[in-house]
């Protein structure tokens, strides 16, 4: 039987550079399983999760076209921990199941499971190895502002809802400190790729 693909859990705080790093691994041909992408597909209209979310939060979280108003939902859950936990309880078991099912079909030496809330949602055991994208908090703030201009209040709420840099670094097997240029980031990814491909 084929050896199972090594599951590298990629995590990091908001706007630390997870997507940027995932894209660099993808350019090297590495399969990427992204919890955020799965979460979006699970919450398309008519899915079980979608119906549960509407039942739980009410029709006020829908757009005029009947789809989820994700910005509105984000506002609710990041200002109220209890509401955030309710949403996580609906979504996380299915996300986890789907990620594992996808990983089980992969034949390459390793694959990347991008799980932003790996620690917060207690999914460390899901992966074989942890790669943390680390970033100074002020640079995280700046990248969020440059990207989508959400309010500074909401930025702080999101940062506070996530675990600390220290907690992430404590469980990391590898760390990329992403306060570097894209070129430098690319060579760090290439070095890790060579290392992970040997396994
Ligand atoms: P989120 O948590 O919101 O999903 P993320 O961790 O996936 O974010 P990215 O989307 O990869 O983070 O990066 C956040 C922003 O910072 C993006 O606009 C990206 O282009 C930029 N960025 C990331 N890394 C670098 C870098 N090394 N140099 C310059 N810009 C960067």
PDB file of C-alpha atoms and ligand atoms in Angstrom:
ATOM      1  CA  UNK A   1       0.000   0.000   0.000  1.00  0.00           C
ATOM      2  CA  UNK A   2       1.184   3.577  -0.713  1.00  0.00           C
ATOM      3  CA  UNK A   3       2.589   5.546   2.175  1.00  0.00           C
ATOM      4  CA  UNK A   4       0.045   8.207   3.234  1.00  0.00           C
ATOM      5  CA  UNK A   5       0.910  11.771   2.300  1.00  0.00           C
ATOM      6  CA  UNK A   6       2.511  13.674   5.204  1.00  0.00           C
ATOM      7  CA  UNK A   7       0.034  16.281   6.427  1.00  0.00           C
ATOM      8  CA  UNK A   8       1.709  19.628   7.038  1.00  0.00           C
ATOM      9  CA  UNK A   9      -0.577  21.942   9.028  1.00  0.00           C
ATOM     10  CA  UNK A  10      -0.029  25.540   7.980  1.00  0.00           C
ATOM     11  CA  UNK A  11      -1.278  28.127  10.420  1.00  0.00           C
ATOM     12  CA  UNK A  12      -0.780  31.727  11.493  1.00  0.00           C
ATOM     13  CA  UNK A  13      -2.673  34.801  12.592  1.00  0.00           C
ATOM     14  CA  UNK A  14      -4.879  36.935  10.385  1.00  0.00           C
ATOM     15  CA  UNK A  15      -2.994  38.447   7.428  1.00  0.00           C
ATOM     16  CA  UNK A  16       0.247  36.779   8.506  1.00  0.00           C
ATOM     17  CA  UNK A  17       0.711  35.468   4.945  1.00  0.00           C
ATOM     18  CA  UNK A  18      -0.863  31.989   4.986  1.00  0.00           C
ATOM     19  CA  UNK A  19      -2.452  32.347   1.549  1.00  0.00           C
ATOM     20  CA  UNK A  20       0.691  33.851   0.076  1.00  0.00           C
ATOM     21  CA  UNK A  21       2.781  30.951   1.405  1.00  0.00           C
ATOM     22  CA  UNK A  22       0.175  28.351   0.335  1.00  0.00           C
ATOM     23  CA  UNK A  23       0.242  29.791  -3.169  1.00  0.00           C
ATOM     24  CA  UNK A  24       4.027  29.443  -3.268  1.00  0.00           C
ATOM     25  CA  UNK A  25       3.758  25.776  -2.250  1.00  0.00           C
ATOM     26  CA  UNK A  26       1.003  25.292  -4.849  1.00  0.00           C
ATOM     27  CA  UNK A  27       3.312  26.725  -7.540  1.00  0.00           C
ATOM     28  CA  UNK A  28       5.726  23.906  -6.656  1.00  0.00           C
ATOM     29  CA  UNK A  29       2.956  21.386  -7.318  1.00  0.00           C
ATOM     30  CA  UNK A  30       2.060  20.724  -3.690  1.00  0.00           C
ATOM     31  CA  UNK A  31      -1.622  19.920  -3.048  1.00  0.00           C
ATOM     32  CA  UNK A  32      -3.248  22.493  -0.754  1.00  0.00           C
ATOM     33  CA  UNK A  33      -6.319  21.749   1.341  1.00  0.00           C
ATOM     34  CA  UNK A  34      -7.620  25.023   2.684  1.00  0.00           C
ATOM     35  CA  UNK A  35     -10.045  25.095   5.633  1.00  0.00           C
ATOM     36  CA  UNK A  36     -11.347  28.530   4.571  1.00  0.00           C
ATOM     37  CA  UNK A  37     -12.143  27.308   1.053  1.00  0.00           C
ATOM     38  CA  UNK A  38     -13.935  24.251   2.443  1.00  0.00           C
ATOM     39  CA  UNK A  39     -15.795  26.422   4.922  1.00  0.00           C
ATOM     40  CA  UNK A  40     -17.052  28.650   2.088  1.00  0.00           C
ATOM     41  CA  UNK A  41     -18.204  25.667   0.032  1.00  0.00           C
ATOM     42  CA  UNK A  42     -20.008  24.218   3.047  1.00  0.00           C
ATOM     43  CA  UNK A  43     -21.952  27.414   3.552  1.00  0.00           C
ATOM     44  CA  UNK A  44     -23.367  27.803   0.053  1.00  0.00           C
ATOM     45  CA  UNK A  45     -27.189  28.099   0.031  1.00  0.00           C
ATOM     46  CA  UNK A  46     -29.122  24.833   0.479  1.00  0.00           C
ATOM     47  CA  UNK A  47     -26.316  23.046   2.326  1.00  0.00           C
ATOM     48  CA  UNK A  48     -27.026  21.609   5.784  1.00  0.00           C
ATOM     49  CA  UNK A  49     -24.593  24.025   7.420  1.00  0.00           C
ATOM     50  CA  UNK A  50     -26.180  26.986   5.632  1.00  0.00           C
ATOM     51  CA  UNK A  51     -29.628  26.034   6.931  1.00  0.00           C
ATOM     52  CA  UNK A  52     -28.327  25.606  10.475  1.00  0.00           C
ATOM     53  CA  UNK A  53     -26.551  28.961  10.327  1.00  0.00           C
ATOM     54  CA  UNK A  54     -29.737  30.733   9.222  1.00  0.00           C
ATOM     55  CA  UNK A  55     -31.711  28.935  11.943  1.00  0.00           C
ATOM     56  CA  UNK A  56     -29.136  29.982  14.538  1.00  0.00           C
ATOM     57  CA  UNK A  57     -28.424  33.581  13.512  1.00  0.00           C
ATOM     58  CA  UNK A  58     -31.647  34.526  11.705  1.00  0.00           C
ATOM     59  CA  UNK A  59     -32.329  35.830   8.207  1.00  0.00           C
ATOM     60  CA  UNK A  60     -30.587  39.084   9.106  1.00  0.00           C
ATOM     61  CA  UNK A  61     -27.287  37.433   8.127  1.00  0.00           C
ATOM     62  CA  UNK A  62     -28.464  36.913   4.523  1.00  0.00           C
ATOM     63  CA  UNK A  63     -27.881  39.236   1.567  1.00  0.00           C
ATOM     64  CA  UNK A  64     -30.724  40.262  -0.712  1.00  0.00           C
ATOM     65  CA  UNK A  65     -29.756  37.423  -3.090  1.00  0.00           C
ATOM     66  CA  UNK A  66     -30.238  34.827  -0.338  1.00  0.00           C
ATOM     67  CA  UNK A  67     -26.555  34.048   0.155  1.00  0.00           C
ATOM     68  CA  UNK A  68     -24.674  34.480   3.425  1.00  0.00           C
ATOM     69  CA  UNK A  69     -23.571  38.000   4.205  1.00  0.00           C
ATOM     70  CA  UNK A  70     -20.135  36.935   5.413  1.00  0.00           C
ATOM     71  CA  UNK A  71     -19.051  40.425   6.478  1.00  0.00           C
ATOM     72  CA  UNK A  72     -22.137  40.739   8.688  1.00  0.00           C
ATOM     73  CA  UNK A  73     -21.652  37.283  10.166  1.00  0.00           C
ATOM     74  CA  UNK A  74     -17.978  38.096  10.853  1.00  0.00           C
ATOM     75  CA  UNK A  75     -19.019  41.269  12.687  1.00  0.00           C
ATOM     76  CA  UNK A  76     -21.412  39.294  14.902  1.00  0.00           C
ATOM     77  CA  UNK A  77     -19.036  36.470  15.767  1.00  0.00           C
ATOM     78  CA  UNK A  78     -15.979  38.609  16.406  1.00  0.00           C
ATOM     79  CA  UNK A  79     -17.843  40.832  18.849  1.00  0.00           C
ATOM     80  CA  UNK A  80     -19.440  37.940  20.772  1.00  0.00           C
ATOM     81  CA  UNK A  81     -17.467  34.846  21.779  1.00  0.00           C
ATOM     82  CA  UNK A  82     -20.564  32.769  22.477  1.00  0.00           C
ATOM     83  CA  UNK A  83     -21.872  33.400  18.957  1.00  0.00           C
ATOM     84  CA  UNK A  84     -18.478  32.516  17.518  1.00  0.00           C
ATOM     85  CA  UNK A  85     -18.512  29.207  19.335  1.00  0.00           C
ATOM     86  CA  UNK A  86     -22.003  28.479  18.020  1.00  0.00           C
ATOM     87  CA  UNK A  87     -20.816  28.986  14.455  1.00  0.00           C
ATOM     88  CA  UNK A  88     -17.688  26.902  15.041  1.00  0.00           C
ATOM     89  CA  UNK A  89     -19.782  24.064  16.434  1.00  0.00           C
ATOM     90  CA  UNK A  90     -21.842  24.004  13.243  1.00  0.00           C
ATOM     91  CA  UNK A  91     -18.903  24.162  10.859  1.00  0.00           C
ATOM     92  CA  UNK A  92     -15.790  22.623  12.316  1.00  0.00           C
ATOM     93  CA  UNK A  93     -16.675  18.926  12.474  1.00  0.00           C
ATOM     94  CA  UNK A  94     -17.633  18.921   8.782  1.00  0.00           C
ATOM     95  CA  UNK A  95     -14.583  20.955   7.754  1.00  0.00           C
ATOM     96  CA  UNK A  96     -12.340  18.527   9.613  1.00  0.00           C
ATOM     97  CA  UNK A  97     -13.989  15.474   8.067  1.00  0.00           C
ATOM     98  CA  UNK A  98     -13.699  16.880   4.543  1.00  0.00           C
ATOM     99  CA  UNK A  99     -10.064  17.897   4.989  1.00  0.00           C
ATOM    100  CA  UNK A 100      -9.108  14.402   6.122  1.00  0.00           C
ATOM    101  CA  UNK A 101     -11.072  12.756   3.315  1.00  0.00           C
ATOM    102  CA  UNK A 102      -9.255  14.938   0.764  1.00  0.00           C
ATOM    103  CA  UNK A 103      -5.839  14.302   2.356  1.00  0.00           C
ATOM    104  CA  UNK A 104      -6.409  10.541   2.302  1.00  0.00           C
ATOM    105  CA  UNK A 105      -6.667  10.626  -1.521  1.00  0.00           C
ATOM    106  CA  UNK A 106      -3.381  12.470  -2.047  1.00  0.00           C
ATOM    107  CA  UNK A 107      -0.430  10.543  -3.431  1.00  0.00           C
ATOM    108  CA  UNK A 108       2.395  13.105  -3.199  1.00  0.00           C
ATOM    109  CA  UNK A 109       5.021  12.881  -0.406  1.00  0.00           C
ATOM    110  CA  UNK A 110       3.284  15.648   1.480  1.00  0.00           C
ATOM    111  CA  UNK A 111       0.351  18.028   1.331  1.00  0.00           C
ATOM    112  CA  UNK A 112      -0.509  21.277   3.071  1.00  0.00           C
ATOM    113  CA  UNK A 113      -3.575  21.629   5.268  1.00  0.00           C
ATOM    114  CA  UNK A 114      -4.096  25.352   5.745  1.00  0.00           C
ATOM    115  CA  UNK A 115      -5.956  25.731   9.036  1.00  0.00           C
ATOM    116  CA  UNK A 116      -5.945  29.315  10.335  1.00  0.00           C
ATOM    117  CA  UNK A 117      -7.432  28.323  13.714  1.00  0.00           C
ATOM    118  CA  UNK A 118      -5.420  25.135  14.172  1.00  0.00           C
ATOM    119  CA  UNK A 119      -4.747  25.820  17.848  1.00  0.00           C
ATOM    120  CA  UNK A 120      -7.953  27.649  18.721  1.00  0.00           C
ATOM    121  CA  UNK A 121     -10.082  24.779  17.419  1.00  0.00           C
ATOM    122  CA  UNK A 122      -7.959  22.031  18.858  1.00  0.00           C
ATOM    123  CA  UNK A 123      -7.009  20.415  15.560  1.00  0.00           C
ATOM    124  CA  UNK A 124      -3.313  19.924  16.213  1.00  0.00           C
ATOM    125  CA  UNK A 125      -3.688  16.131  16.225  1.00  0.00           C
ATOM    126  CA  UNK A 126      -5.136  16.250  12.730  1.00  0.00           C
ATOM    127  CA  UNK A 127      -1.722  16.972  11.198  1.00  0.00           C
ATOM    128  CA  UNK A 128       1.737  15.360  11.297  1.00  0.00           C
ATOM    129  CA  UNK A 129       3.847  18.496  11.285  1.00  0.00           C
ATOM    130  CA  UNK A 130       3.142  22.179  11.975  1.00  0.00           C
ATOM    131  CA  UNK A 131       4.400  25.132   9.938  1.00  0.00           C
ATOM    132  CA  UNK A 132       3.646  28.489  11.551  1.00  0.00           C
ATOM    133  CA  UNK A 133       3.618  31.701   9.543  1.00  0.00           C
ATOM    134  CA  UNK A 134       4.693  34.245  12.084  1.00  0.00           C
ATOM    135  CA  UNK A 135       4.369  37.986  11.683  1.00  0.00           C
ATOM    136  CA  UNK A 136       4.866  40.971  13.997  1.00  0.00           C
ATOM    137  CA  UNK A 137       1.448  42.238  15.106  1.00  0.00           C
ATOM    138  CA  UNK A 138       1.944  45.767  13.766  1.00  0.00           C
ATOM    139  CA  UNK A 139       2.749  44.354  10.336  1.00  0.00           C
ATOM    140  CA  UNK A 140      -0.386  42.154  10.559  1.00  0.00           C
ATOM    141  CA  UNK A 141      -2.449  45.276  11.329  1.00  0.00           C
ATOM    142  CA  UNK A 142      -0.870  47.161   8.428  1.00  0.00           C
ATOM    143  CA  UNK A 143      -1.515  44.310   5.981  1.00  0.00           C
ATOM    144  CA  UNK A 144      -5.163  44.068   7.023  1.00  0.00           C
ATOM    145  CA  UNK A 145      -5.650  47.819   6.591  1.00  0.00           C
ATOM    146  CA  UNK A 146      -3.939  47.796   3.181  1.00  0.00           C
ATOM    147  CA  UNK A 147      -6.029  44.827   2.077  1.00  0.00           C
ATOM    148  CA  UNK A 148      -9.614  45.523   3.025  1.00  0.00           C
ATOM    149  CA  UNK A 149      -9.837  48.578   5.225  1.00  0.00           C
ATOM    150  CA  UNK A 150     -12.010  47.072   7.959  1.00  0.00           C
ATOM    151  CA  UNK A 151     -12.374  49.224  11.069  1.00  0.00           C
ATOM    152  CA  UNK A 152      -9.532  49.327  13.560  1.00  0.00           C
ATOM    153  CA  UNK A 153     -12.015  48.195  16.203  1.00  0.00           C
ATOM    154  CA  UNK A 154     -12.814  45.054  14.226  1.00  0.00           C
ATOM    155  CA  UNK A 155      -9.121  44.381  13.606  1.00  0.00           C
ATOM    156  CA  UNK A 156      -8.488  44.415  17.357  1.00  0.00           C
ATOM    157  CA  UNK A 157     -11.493  42.142  17.979  1.00  0.00           C
ATOM    158  CA  UNK A 158     -10.201  39.614  15.464  1.00  0.00           C
ATOM    159  CA  UNK A 159      -6.659  39.751  16.840  1.00  0.00           C
ATOM    160  CA  UNK A 160      -8.004  39.242  20.357  1.00  0.00           C
ATOM    161  CA  UNK A 161     -10.152  36.277  19.303  1.00  0.00           C
ATOM    162  CA  UNK A 162      -7.040  34.497  17.985  1.00  0.00           C
ATOM    163  CA  UNK A 163      -4.345  32.811  19.991  1.00  0.00           C
ATOM    164  CA  UNK A 164      -1.061  34.565  20.713  1.00  0.00           C
ATOM    165  CA  UNK A 165       2.124  34.470  18.638  1.00  0.00           C
ATOM    166  CA  UNK A 166       3.832  32.768  21.578  1.00  0.00           C
ATOM    167  CA  UNK A 167       1.245  29.953  21.703  1.00  0.00           C
ATOM    168  CA  UNK A 168       1.669  29.304  17.984  1.00  0.00           C
ATOM    169  CA  UNK A 169       5.445  29.341  18.174  1.00  0.00           C
ATOM    170  CA  UNK A 170       5.328  26.916  21.099  1.00  0.00           C
ATOM    171  CA  UNK A 171       3.729  24.190  18.972  1.00  0.00           C
ATOM    172  CA  UNK A 172       5.577  24.916  15.706  1.00  0.00           C
ATOM    173  CA  UNK A 173       7.868  22.386  14.066  1.00  0.00           C
ATOM    174  CA  UNK A 174       8.887  25.013  11.506  1.00  0.00           C
ATOM    175  CA  UNK A 175       8.433  28.773  11.470  1.00  0.00           C
ATOM    176  CA  UNK A 176       8.561  31.315   8.668  1.00  0.00           C
ATOM    177  CA  UNK A 177       8.906  34.836  10.031  1.00  0.00           C
ATOM    178  CA  UNK A 178       7.092  36.711   7.291  1.00  0.00           C
ATOM    179  CA  UNK A 179       8.505  40.193   7.670  1.00  0.00           C
ATOM    180  CA  UNK A 180      10.556  39.675   4.533  1.00  0.00           C
ATOM    181  CA  UNK A 181      10.235  40.340   0.807  1.00  0.00           C
ATOM    182  CA  UNK A 182       8.245  38.027  -1.443  1.00  0.00           C
ATOM    183  CA  UNK A 183      11.498  36.876  -3.053  1.00  0.00           C
ATOM    184  CA  UNK A 184      12.922  35.899   0.333  1.00  0.00           C
ATOM    185  CA  UNK A 185       9.648  34.186   1.212  1.00  0.00           C
ATOM    186  CA  UNK A 186       9.885  32.178  -1.996  1.00  0.00           C
ATOM    187  CA  UNK A 187      13.333  30.837  -1.132  1.00  0.00           C
ATOM    188  CA  UNK A 188      12.197  29.888   2.399  1.00  0.00           C
ATOM    189  CA  UNK A 189       9.294  27.928   0.885  1.00  0.00           C
ATOM    190  CA  UNK A 190      11.621  26.216  -1.575  1.00  0.00           C
ATOM    191  CA  UNK A 191      13.956  25.121   1.251  1.00  0.00           C
ATOM    192  CA  UNK A 192      11.031  23.666   3.218  1.00  0.00           C
ATOM    193  CA  UNK A 193       9.694  21.992   0.078  1.00  0.00           C
ATOM    194  CA  UNK A 194      13.010  20.183  -0.436  1.00  0.00           C
ATOM    195  CA  UNK A 195      12.980  19.116   3.184  1.00  0.00           C
ATOM    196  CA  UNK A 196       9.352  17.916   3.218  1.00  0.00           C
ATOM    197  CA  UNK A 197       9.760  16.101  -0.119  1.00  0.00           C
ATOM    198  CA  UNK A 198      12.462  13.884   1.404  1.00  0.00           C
ATOM    199  CA  UNK A 199      10.070  12.381   3.963  1.00  0.00           C
TER     200      UNK A 199
HETATM  201  P1  LIG B   1      -6.121  35.804   6.290  1.00  0.00           P
HETATM  202  O1  LIG B   1      -5.822  35.409   7.681  1.00  0.00           O
HETATM  203  O2  LIG B   1      -6.938  37.038   6.266  1.00  0.00           O
HETATM  204  O3  LIG B   1      -6.678  34.706   5.441  1.00  0.00           O
HETATM  205  P2  LIG B   1      -3.456  35.352   5.267  1.00  0.00           P
HETATM  206  O4  LIG B   1      -2.732  34.915   6.492  1.00  0.00           O
HETATM  207  O5  LIG B   1      -3.832  34.323   4.270  1.00  0.00           O
HETATM  208  O6  LIG B   1      -4.712  36.246   5.631  1.00  0.00           O
HETATM  209  P3  LIG B   1      -2.273  36.750   3.070  1.00  0.00           P
HETATM  210  O7  LIG B   1      -3.593  37.006   2.423  1.00  0.00           O
HETATM  211  O8  LIG B   1      -1.359  35.777   2.439  1.00  0.00           O
HETATM  212  O9  LIG B   1      -2.493  36.427   4.615  1.00  0.00           O
HETATM  213  O10 LIG B   1      -1.450  38.096   3.257  1.00  0.00           O
HETATM  214  C1  LIG B   1      -2.059  39.285   3.768  1.00  0.00           C
HETATM  215  C2  LIG B   1      -1.672  40.484   2.908  1.00  0.00           C
HETATM  216  O11 LIG B   1      -0.280  40.713   3.064  1.00  0.00           O
HETATM  217  C3  LIG B   1      -1.900  40.231   1.427  1.00  0.00           C
HETATM  218  O12 LIG B   1      -2.318  41.431   0.843  1.00  0.00           O
HETATM  219  C4  LIG B   1      -0.516  39.814   0.912  1.00  0.00           C
HETATM  220  O13 LIG B   1      -0.330  40.134  -0.434  1.00  0.00           O
HETATM  221  C5  LIG B   1       0.401  40.609   1.824  1.00  0.00           C
HETATM  222  N1  LIG B   1       1.679  39.922   2.073  1.00  0.00           N
HETATM  223  C6  LIG B   1       1.858  38.718   2.678  1.00  0.00           C
HETATM  224  N2  LIG B   1       3.166  38.407   2.769  1.00  0.00           N
HETATM  225  C7  LIG B   1       3.828  39.438   2.206  1.00  0.00           C
HETATM  226  C8  LIG B   1       5.228  39.730   2.009  1.00  0.00           C
HETATM  227  N3  LIG B   1       6.208  38.897   2.416  1.00  0.00           N
HETATM  228  N4  LIG B   1       5.533  40.894   1.409  1.00  0.00           N
HETATM  229  C9  LIG B   1       4.559  41.753   1.019  1.00  0.00           C
HETATM  230  N5  LIG B   1       3.231  41.565   1.185  1.00  0.00           N
HETATM  231  C10 LIG B   1       2.873  40.416   1.777  1.00  0.00           C
END
